[in-house]
């Protein structure tokens, strides 16, 4: 859409060789004065030319109202094309002009008032903790974090259900009053392997503190498959569309040549689908024991397993951010042997515009004794090699003698 102003507008194909000039006669209303050239058909051009195709094109190209007797095109989403004019345009009466002057003065006063009272334009002041989908591990962690921050005197804090890491990263990048839970590989998926800003929408995200490692595990019915390769051409639930678990499964499937049918949804709904037989397996990553999987073990005696030695070695070799992990015996009811899988870290993130003092207070409260998770500790901040740390977080780590920069 081009900007129009009084004076030269430039050639318009529907106006032939004539060049329209815009003369302002009202708020976003112009007459079309044609200068030079010839009308379509070869006749000489002089004065004002009333051509609906020409006027409609000027309206469309320059997003202005065009009006003359018998023709009108309003600047409106509801009426983007020309329509018959109700009456020829007339100069505003002195009364209309005075009303316009009063409106403009009122608008100036409103802007001055908004500047004098900036709190009117500010957000509600509620700190939002963006979690994940129902049945997953992110949402309970977000709720616990919100309760802890609220109890630490950080004002109103509320946890929000979301689709997970990708949504959290994008919302946090745009909202200084939100913090979010994020799986570090999800950030790399958005920005590229080197962390380059291939997705500028997350360029302003900064790390606060480590949550825990997500270990990826697979739950099936008691008589289901026992290895990942046996899920070929079977139906696998992978969490919400656009979530970190879905992206992770796509990566794993491509690396190990697995062709599975993917189903998206909340973890609670997918768990119900496994119980009913609608899906064959549930893929999920979180700190062990994973609540959704533990519930499935209790409900239907679900079988839980991880990755084979070859699958694990291939993933670790191809993706440096991943590390081997062991799920020990007794993690789930009836589990008598350990199994191996792949893991990566989750961090709580914030917008770079979050004030440093507030960010430091959030980190200090979250890392207080009796933490949110055994792995939510200051020492585990060193596992972030992906995101820059927020200055407020760095201030806290340096105050306790920890260098994580």
JSON list of C-alpha atoms in Angstrom, two decimals, residues 28-211:
[
{"chain": "A", "resi": 28, "resn": "UNK", "atom": "CA", "xyz": [-8.44, 11.44, 3.52]},
{"chain": "A", "resi": 29, "resn": "UNK", "atom": "CA", "xyz": [-10.59, 12.72, 0.62]},
{"chain": "A", "resi": 30, "resn": "UNK", "atom": "CA", "xyz": [-8.96, 13.84, -2.65]},
{"chain": "A", "resi": 31, "resn": "UNK", "atom": "CA", "xyz": [-10.07, 15.01, -6.07]},
{"chain": "A", "resi": 32, "resn": "UNK", "atom": "CA", "xyz": [-8.44, 13.47, -9.10]},
{"chain": "A", "resi": 33, "resn": "UNK", "atom": "CA", "xyz": [-6.90, 16.15, -11.28]},
{"chain": "A", "resi": 34, "resn": "UNK", "atom": "CA", "xyz": [-5.36, 14.76, -14.42]},
{"chain": "A", "resi": 35, "resn": "UNK", "atom": "CA", "xyz": [-2.32, 16.60, -15.76]},
{"chain": "A", "resi": 36, "resn": "UNK", "atom": "CA", "xyz": [-0.71, 16.03, -19.12]},
{"chain": "A", "resi": 37, "resn": "UNK", "atom": "CA", "xyz": [-1.08, 13.04, -21.40]},
{"chain": "A", "resi": 38, "resn": "UNK", "atom": "CA", "xyz": [-4.23, 11.94, -23.15]},
{"chain": "A", "resi": 39, "resn": "UNK", "atom": "CA", "xyz": [-7.36, 10.14, -22.10]},
{"chain": "A", "resi": 40, "resn": "UNK", "atom": "CA", "xyz": [-7.72, 6.48, -23.09]},
{"chain": "A", "resi": 41, "resn": "UNK", "atom": "CA", "xyz": [-8.87, 6.51, -26.68]},
{"chain": "A", "resi": 42, "resn": "UNK", "atom": "CA", "xyz": [-6.60, 9.32, -27.72]},
{"chain": "A", "resi": 43, "resn": "UNK", "atom": "CA", "xyz": [-8.65, 12.38, -26.76]},
{"chain": "A", "resi": 44, "resn": "UNK", "atom": "CA", "xyz": [-6.81, 15.29, -25.25]},
{"chain": "A", "resi": 45, "resn": "UNK", "atom": "CA", "xyz": [-6.81, 15.51, -21.46]},
{"chain": "A", "resi": 46, "resn": "UNK", "atom": "CA", "xyz": [-7.58, 18.70, -19.62]},
{"chain": "A", "resi": 47, "resn": "UNK", "atom": "CA", "xyz": [-8.90, 19.69, -16.22]},
{"chain": "A", "resi": 48, "resn": "UNK", "atom": "CA", "xyz": [-10.57, 17.19, -13.90]},
{"chain": "A", "resi": 49, "resn": "UNK", "atom": "CA", "xyz": [-11.33, 13.78, -15.36]},
{"chain": "A", "resi": 50, "resn": "UNK", "atom": "CA", "xyz": [-14.16, 11.70, -13.83]},
{"chain": "A", "resi": 51, "resn": "UNK", "atom": "CA", "xyz": [-13.35, 8.07, -14.65]},
{"chain": "A", "resi": 52, "resn": "UNK", "atom": "CA", "xyz": [-14.56, 5.34, -12.24]},
{"chain": "A", "resi": 53, "resn": "UNK", "atom": "CA", "xyz": [-11.84, 2.80, -13.22]},
{"chain": "A", "resi": 54, "resn": "UNK", "atom": "CA", "xyz": [-9.14, 5.40, -12.73]},
{"chain": "A", "resi": 55, "resn": "UNK", "atom": "CA", "xyz": [-10.58, 6.62, -9.42]},
{"chain": "A", "resi": 56, "resn": "UNK", "atom": "CA", "xyz": [-11.08, 3.08, -8.15]},
{"chain": "A", "resi": 57, "resn": "UNK", "atom": "CA", "xyz": [-7.45, 2.23, -8.92]},
{"chain": "A", "resi": 58, "resn": "UNK", "atom": "CA", "xyz": [-6.19, 5.30, -7.10]},
{"chain": "A", "resi": 59, "resn": "UNK", "atom": "CA", "xyz": [-8.37, 4.32, -4.13]},
{"chain": "A", "resi": 60, "resn": "UNK", "atom": "CA", "xyz": [-7.06, 0.76, -4.18]},
{"chain": "A", "resi": 61, "resn": "UNK", "atom": "CA", "xyz": [-3.39, 1.62, -4.69]},
{"chain": "A", "resi": 62, "resn": "UNK", "atom": "CA", "xyz": [-3.13, 4.52, -2.28]},
{"chain": "A", "resi": 63, "resn": "UNK", "atom": "CA", "xyz": [-5.76, 3.57, 0.33]},
{"chain": "A", "resi": 64, "resn": "UNK", "atom": "CA", "xyz": [-7.50, 6.94, 0.28]},
{"chain": "A", "resi": 65, "resn": "UNK", "atom": "CA", "xyz": [-11.05, 8.10, -0.26]},
{"chain": "A", "resi": 66, "resn": "UNK", "atom": "CA", "xyz": [-11.77, 9.38, -3.76]},
{"chain": "A", "resi": 67, "resn": "UNK", "atom": "CA", "xyz": [-14.90, 11.42, -4.30]},
{"chain": "A", "resi": 68, "resn": "UNK", "atom": "CA", "xyz": [-16.58, 13.51, -7.01]},
{"chain": "A", "resi": 69, "resn": "UNK", "atom": "CA", "xyz": [-20.19, 13.97, -8.13]},
{"chain": "A", "resi": 70, "resn": "UNK", "atom": "CA", "xyz": [-21.65, 10.56, -8.89]},
{"chain": "A", "resi": 71, "resn": "UNK", "atom": "CA", "xyz": [-18.71, 8.56, -7.61]},
{"chain": "A", "resi": 72, "resn": "UNK", "atom": "CA", "xyz": [-17.29, 7.77, -4.20]},
{"chain": "A", "resi": 73, "resn": "UNK", "atom": "CA", "xyz": [-14.78, 5.23, -2.84]},
{"chain": "A", "resi": 74, "resn": "UNK", "atom": "CA", "xyz": [-14.47, 5.18, 0.91]},
{"chain": "A", "resi": 75, "resn": "UNK", "atom": "CA", "xyz": [-11.43, 4.13, 2.87]},
{"chain": "A", "resi": 76, "resn": "UNK", "atom": "CA", "xyz": [-13.10, 1.20, 4.57]},
{"chain": "A", "resi": 77, "resn": "UNK", "atom": "CA", "xyz": [-12.49, -2.52, 4.97]},
{"chain": "A", "resi": 78, "resn": "UNK", "atom": "CA", "xyz": [-16.21, -3.09, 4.57]},
{"chain": "A", "resi": 79, "resn": "UNK", "atom": "CA", "xyz": [-16.41, -1.11, 1.34]},
{"chain": "A", "resi": 80, "resn": "UNK", "atom": "CA", "xyz": [-13.12, -1.57, -0.49]},
{"chain": "A", "resi": 81, "resn": "UNK", "atom": "CA", "xyz": [-14.58, -0.83, -3.92]},
{"chain": "A", "resi": 82, "resn": "UNK", "atom": "CA", "xyz": [-16.33, 2.10, -5.52]},
{"chain": "A", "resi": 83, "resn": "UNK", "atom": "CA", "xyz": [-19.96, 2.83, -4.72]},
{"chain": "A", "resi": 84, "resn": "UNK", "atom": "CA", "xyz": [-22.45, 5.46, -5.92]},
{"chain": "A", "resi": 85, "resn": "UNK", "atom": "CA", "xyz": [-22.11, 8.70, -4.05]},
{"chain": "A", "resi": 86, "resn": "UNK", "atom": "CA", "xyz": [-25.05, 9.91, -2.03]},
{"chain": "A", "resi": 87, "resn": "UNK", "atom": "CA", "xyz": [-24.31, 13.49, -2.97]},
{"chain": "A", "resi": 88, "resn": "UNK", "atom": "CA", "xyz": [-21.47, 15.56, -4.44]},
{"chain": "A", "resi": 89, "resn": "UNK", "atom": "CA", "xyz": [-18.76, 16.51, -2.01]},
{"chain": "A", "resi": 90, "resn": "UNK", "atom": "CA", "xyz": [-19.18, 19.91, -0.41]},
{"chain": "A", "resi": 91, "resn": "UNK", "atom": "CA", "xyz": [-16.77, 22.03, 1.55]},
{"chain": "A", "resi": 92, "resn": "UNK", "atom": "CA", "xyz": [-17.22, 21.64, 5.32]},
{"chain": "A", "resi": 93, "resn": "UNK", "atom": "CA", "xyz": [-19.34, 24.33, 6.87]},
{"chain": "A", "resi": 94, "resn": "UNK", "atom": "CA", "xyz": [-17.81, 26.64, 9.48]},
{"chain": "A", "resi": 95, "resn": "UNK", "atom": "CA", "xyz": [-19.68, 24.62, 12.12]},
{"chain": "A", "resi": 96, "resn": "UNK", "atom": "CA", "xyz": [-18.11, 21.38, 10.86]},
{"chain": "A", "resi": 97, "resn": "UNK", "atom": "CA", "xyz": [-14.69, 22.95, 10.90]},
{"chain": "A", "resi": 98, "resn": "UNK", "atom": "CA", "xyz": [-15.16, 24.13, 14.45]},
{"chain": "A", "resi": 99, "resn": "UNK", "atom": "CA", "xyz": [-16.24, 20.63, 15.47]},
{"chain": "A", "resi": 100, "resn": "UNK", "atom": "CA", "xyz": [-13.15, 19.25, 13.81]},
{"chain": "A", "resi": 101, "resn": "UNK", "atom": "CA", "xyz": [-10.98, 21.78, 15.64]},
{"chain": "A", "resi": 102, "resn": "UNK", "atom": "CA", "xyz": [-12.59, 20.79, 18.95]},
{"chain": "A", "resi": 103, "resn": "UNK", "atom": "CA", "xyz": [-12.02, 17.09, 18.16]},
{"chain": "A", "resi": 104, "resn": "UNK", "atom": "CA", "xyz": [-8.37, 17.72, 17.37]},
{"chain": "A", "resi": 105, "resn": "UNK", "atom": "CA", "xyz": [-7.94, 19.71, 20.56]},
{"chain": "A", "resi": 106, "resn": "UNK", "atom": "CA", "xyz": [-9.64, 16.95, 22.57]},
{"chain": "A", "resi": 107, "resn": "UNK", "atom": "CA", "xyz": [-7.33, 14.38, 21.02]},
{"chain": "A", "resi": 108, "resn": "UNK", "atom": "CA", "xyz": [-4.30, 16.46, 22.01]},
{"chain": "A", "resi": 109, "resn": "UNK", "atom": "CA", "xyz": [-5.61, 16.70, 25.55]},
{"chain": "A", "resi": 110, "resn": "UNK", "atom": "CA", "xyz": [-6.16, 12.94, 25.66]},
{"chain": "A", "resi": 111, "resn": "UNK", "atom": "CA", "xyz": [-2.59, 12.24, 24.50]},
{"chain": "A", "resi": 112, "resn": "UNK", "atom": "CA", "xyz": [-1.23, 14.72, 27.05]},
{"chain": "A", "resi": 113, "resn": "UNK", "atom": "CA", "xyz": [-3.24, 13.03, 29.79]},
{"chain": "A", "resi": 114, "resn": "UNK", "atom": "CA", "xyz": [-1.95, 9.59, 28.77]},
{"chain": "A", "resi": 115, "resn": "UNK", "atom": "CA", "xyz": [1.61, 10.86, 28.94]},
{"chain": "A", "resi": 116, "resn": "UNK", "atom": "CA", "xyz": [1.02, 12.50, 32.29]},
{"chain": "A", "resi": 117, "resn": "UNK", "atom": "CA", "xyz": [-0.40, 9.24, 33.72]},
{"chain": "A", "resi": 118, "resn": "UNK", "atom": "CA", "xyz": [1.66, 6.45, 32.13]},
{"chain": "A", "resi": 119, "resn": "UNK", "atom": "CA", "xyz": [0.12, 3.83, 34.41]},
{"chain": "A", "resi": 120, "resn": "UNK", "atom": "CA", "xyz": [-3.03, 4.03, 32.31]},
{"chain": "A", "resi": 121, "resn": "UNK", "atom": "CA", "xyz": [-1.18, 2.61, 29.32]},
{"chain": "A", "resi": 122, "resn": "UNK", "atom": "CA", "xyz": [0.67, -0.07, 31.26]},
{"chain": "A", "resi": 123, "resn": "UNK", "atom": "CA", "xyz": [-0.38, -3.70, 31.49]},
{"chain": "A", "resi": 124, "resn": "UNK", "atom": "CA", "xyz": [-2.15, -5.13, 34.49]},
{"chain": "A", "resi": 125, "resn": "UNK", "atom": "CA", "xyz": [1.06, -5.84, 36.40]},
{"chain": "A", "resi": 126, "resn": "UNK", "atom": "CA", "xyz": [0.24, -9.54, 36.78]},
{"chain": "A", "resi": 127, "resn": "UNK", "atom": "CA", "xyz": [3.27, -11.75, 36.19]},
{"chain": "A", "resi": 128, "resn": "UNK", "atom": "CA", "xyz": [2.22, -14.63, 33.93]},
{"chain": "A", "resi": 129, "resn": "UNK", "atom": "CA", "xyz": [4.02, -17.97, 34.16]},
{"chain": "A", "resi": 130, "resn": "UNK", "atom": "CA", "xyz": [3.51, -19.83, 30.88]},
{"chain": "A", "resi": 131, "resn": "UNK", "atom": "CA", "xyz": [3.40, -23.58, 31.41]},
{"chain": "A", "resi": 132, "resn": "UNK", "atom": "CA", "xyz": [2.18, -26.34, 29.12]},
{"chain": "A", "resi": 133, "resn": "UNK", "atom": "CA", "xyz": [-0.71, -28.62, 28.28]},
{"chain": "A", "resi": 134, "resn": "UNK", "atom": "CA", "xyz": [-2.88, -30.58, 30.70]},
{"chain": "A", "resi": 135, "resn": "UNK", "atom": "CA", "xyz": [-1.34, -33.90, 31.70]},
{"chain": "A", "resi": 136, "resn": "UNK", "atom": "CA", "xyz": [2.23, -32.81, 31.01]},
{"chain": "A", "resi": 137, "resn": "UNK", "atom": "CA", "xyz": [4.95, -31.79, 33.46]},
{"chain": "A", "resi": 138, "resn": "UNK", "atom": "CA", "xyz": [5.21, -28.11, 32.49]},
{"chain": "A", "resi": 139, "resn": "UNK", "atom": "CA", "xyz": [1.82, -27.00, 33.80]},
{"chain": "A", "resi": 140, "resn": "UNK", "atom": "CA", "xyz": [2.24, -28.36, 37.37]},
{"chain": "A", "resi": 141, "resn": "UNK", "atom": "CA", "xyz": [5.73, -26.85, 37.50]},
{"chain": "A", "resi": 142, "resn": "UNK", "atom": "CA", "xyz": [4.36, -23.48, 36.33]},
{"chain": "A", "resi": 143, "resn": "UNK", "atom": "CA", "xyz": [1.64, -23.61, 38.98]},
{"chain": "A", "resi": 144, "resn": "UNK", "atom": "CA", "xyz": [4.17, -24.41, 41.71]},
{"chain": "A", "resi": 145, "resn": "UNK", "atom": "CA", "xyz": [6.46, -21.63, 40.48]},
{"chain": "A", "resi": 146, "resn": "UNK", "atom": "CA", "xyz": [3.60, -19.12, 40.42]},
{"chain": "A", "resi": 147, "resn": "UNK", "atom": "CA", "xyz": [2.67, -20.02, 44.01]},
{"chain": "A", "resi": 148, "resn": "UNK", "atom": "CA", "xyz": [6.27, -19.64, 45.14]},
{"chain": "A", "resi": 149, "resn": "UNK", "atom": "CA", "xyz": [6.78, -16.27, 43.45]},
{"chain": "A", "resi": 150, "resn": "UNK", "atom": "CA", "xyz": [3.51, -14.95, 44.79]},
{"chain": "A", "resi": 151, "resn": "UNK", "atom": "CA", "xyz": [4.49, -16.03, 48.31]},
{"chain": "A", "resi": 152, "resn": "UNK", "atom": "CA", "xyz": [7.86, -14.29, 47.91]},
{"chain": "A", "resi": 153, "resn": "UNK", "atom": "CA", "xyz": [6.20, -10.90, 47.62]},
{"chain": "A", "resi": 154, "resn": "UNK", "atom": "CA", "xyz": [6.44, -10.51, 43.84]},
{"chain": "A", "resi": 155, "resn": "UNK", "atom": "CA", "xyz": [2.85, -9.37, 43.55]},
{"chain": "A", "resi": 156, "resn": "UNK", "atom": "CA", "xyz": [0.11, -11.07, 41.58]},
{"chain": "A", "resi": 157, "resn": "UNK", "atom": "CA", "xyz": [1.39, -14.15, 39.74]},
{"chain": "A", "resi": 158, "resn": "UNK", "atom": "CA", "xyz": [-0.67, -16.61, 37.72]},
{"chain": "A", "resi": 159, "resn": "UNK", "atom": "CA", "xyz": [0.12, -19.79, 35.81]},
{"chain": "A", "resi": 160, "resn": "UNK", "atom": "CA", "xyz": [-1.22, -20.21, 32.27]},
{"chain": "A", "resi": 161, "resn": "UNK", "atom": "CA", "xyz": [-1.97, -23.36, 30.29]},
{"chain": "A", "resi": 162, "resn": "UNK", "atom": "CA", "xyz": [-0.26, -23.23, 26.88]},
{"chain": "A", "resi": 163, "resn": "UNK", "atom": "CA", "xyz": [0.81, -25.51, 24.03]},
{"chain": "A", "resi": 164, "resn": "UNK", "atom": "CA", "xyz": [4.33, -25.64, 25.45]},
{"chain": "A", "resi": 165, "resn": "UNK", "atom": "CA", "xyz": [7.83, -24.42, 24.65]},
{"chain": "A", "resi": 166, "resn": "UNK", "atom": "CA", "xyz": [7.35, -22.91, 21.20]},
{"chain": "A", "resi": 167, "resn": "UNK", "atom": "CA", "xyz": [4.31, -20.88, 22.21]},
{"chain": "A", "resi": 168, "resn": "UNK", "atom": "CA", "xyz": [6.00, -19.87, 25.46]},
{"chain": "A", "resi": 169, "resn": "UNK", "atom": "CA", "xyz": [9.11, -18.61, 23.69]},
{"chain": "A", "resi": 170, "resn": "UNK", "atom": "CA", "xyz": [7.13, -16.49, 21.25]},
{"chain": "A", "resi": 171, "resn": "UNK", "atom": "CA", "xyz": [4.83, -15.03, 23.88]},
{"chain": "A", "resi": 172, "resn": "UNK", "atom": "CA", "xyz": [7.70, -14.21, 26.24]},
{"chain": "A", "resi": 173, "resn": "UNK", "atom": "CA", "xyz": [9.59, -12.51, 23.39]},
{"chain": "A", "resi": 174, "resn": "UNK", "atom": "CA", "xyz": [6.68, -10.08, 23.02]},
{"chain": "A", "resi": 175, "resn": "UNK", "atom": "CA", "xyz": [5.61, -9.66, 26.66]},
{"chain": "A", "resi": 176, "resn": "UNK", "atom": "CA", "xyz": [7.91, -8.33, 29.40]},
{"chain": "A", "resi": 177, "resn": "UNK", "atom": "CA", "xyz": [5.36, -9.35, 32.04]},
{"chain": "A", "resi": 178, "resn": "UNK", "atom": "CA", "xyz": [5.50, -13.04, 31.14]},
{"chain": "A", "resi": 179, "resn": "UNK", "atom": "CA", "xyz": [8.03, -15.74, 31.97]},
{"chain": "A", "resi": 180, "resn": "UNK", "atom": "CA", "xyz": [7.85, -19.15, 30.39]},
{"chain": "A", "resi": 181, "resn": "UNK", "atom": "CA", "xyz": [9.05, -22.73, 30.60]},
{"chain": "A", "resi": 182, "resn": "UNK", "atom": "CA", "xyz": [11.08, -23.80, 27.59]},
{"chain": "A", "resi": 183, "resn": "UNK", "atom": "CA", "xyz": [12.87, -26.90, 26.31]},
{"chain": "A", "resi": 184, "resn": "UNK", "atom": "CA", "xyz": [16.24, -25.67, 25.00]},
{"chain": "A", "resi": 185, "resn": "UNK", "atom": "CA", "xyz": [16.12, -27.72, 21.76]},
{"chain": "A", "resi": 186, "resn": "UNK", "atom": "CA", "xyz": [12.83, -25.94, 20.94]},
{"chain": "A", "resi": 187, "resn": "UNK", "atom": "CA", "xyz": [14.71, -22.64, 20.94]},
{"chain": "A", "resi": 188, "resn": "UNK", "atom": "CA", "xyz": [17.26, -24.09, 18.54]},
{"chain": "A", "resi": 189, "resn": "UNK", "atom": "CA", "xyz": [14.44, -25.31, 16.30]},
{"chain": "A", "resi": 190, "resn": "UNK", "atom": "CA", "xyz": [13.28, -21.69, 16.02]},
{"chain": "A", "resi": 191, "resn": "UNK", "atom": "CA", "xyz": [16.66, -20.02, 15.69]},
{"chain": "A", "resi": 192, "resn": "UNK", "atom": "CA", "xyz": [18.88, -22.52, 13.93]},
{"chain": "A", "resi": 193, "resn": "UNK", "atom": "CA", "xyz": [21.59, -24.79, 15.25]},
{"chain": "A", "resi": 194, "resn": "UNK", "atom": "CA", "xyz": [23.95, -21.92, 15.95]},
{"chain": "A", "resi": 195, "resn": "UNK", "atom": "CA", "xyz": [21.34, -19.83, 17.73]},
{"chain": "A", "resi": 196, "resn": "UNK", "atom": "CA", "xyz": [21.22, -17.36, 14.85]},
{"chain": "A", "resi": 197, "resn": "UNK", "atom": "CA", "xyz": [18.06, -15.27, 14.70]},
{"chain": "A", "resi": 198, "resn": "UNK", "atom": "CA", "xyz": [16.35, -17.12, 11.85]},
{"chain": "A", "resi": 199, "resn": "UNK", "atom": "CA", "xyz": [13.16, -16.45, 13.80]},
{"chain": "A", "resi": 200, "resn": "UNK", "atom": "CA", "xyz": [13.35, -12.80, 14.97]},
{"chain": "A", "resi": 201, "resn": "UNK", "atom": "CA", "xyz": [10.18, -13.38, 17.01]},
{"chain": "A", "resi": 202, "resn": "UNK", "atom": "CA", "xyz": [12.28, -14.97, 19.78]},
{"chain": "A", "resi": 203, "resn": "UNK", "atom": "CA", "xyz": [15.34, -12.73, 19.55]},
{"chain": "A", "resi": 204, "resn": "UNK", "atom": "CA", "xyz": [14.60, -10.99, 22.88]},
{"chain": "A", "resi": 205, "resn": "UNK", "atom": "CA", "xyz": [14.29, -14.15, 25.00]},
{"chain": "A", "resi": 206, "resn": "UNK", "atom": "CA", "xyz": [16.73, -14.56, 27.90]},
{"chain": "A", "resi": 207, "resn": "UNK", "atom": "CA", "xyz": [17.40, -17.45, 30.31]},
{"chain": "A", "resi": 208, "resn": "UNK", "atom": "CA", "xyz": [16.65, -17.19, 34.03]},
{"chain": "A", "resi": 209, "resn": "UNK", "atom": "CA", "xyz": [17.31, -20.57, 35.68]},
{"chain": "A", "resi": 210, "resn": "UNK", "atom": "CA", "xyz": [17.44, -24.32, 35.05]},
{"chain": "A", "resi": 211, "resn": "UNK", "atom": "CA", "xyz": [14.32, -26.41, 35.68]}
]
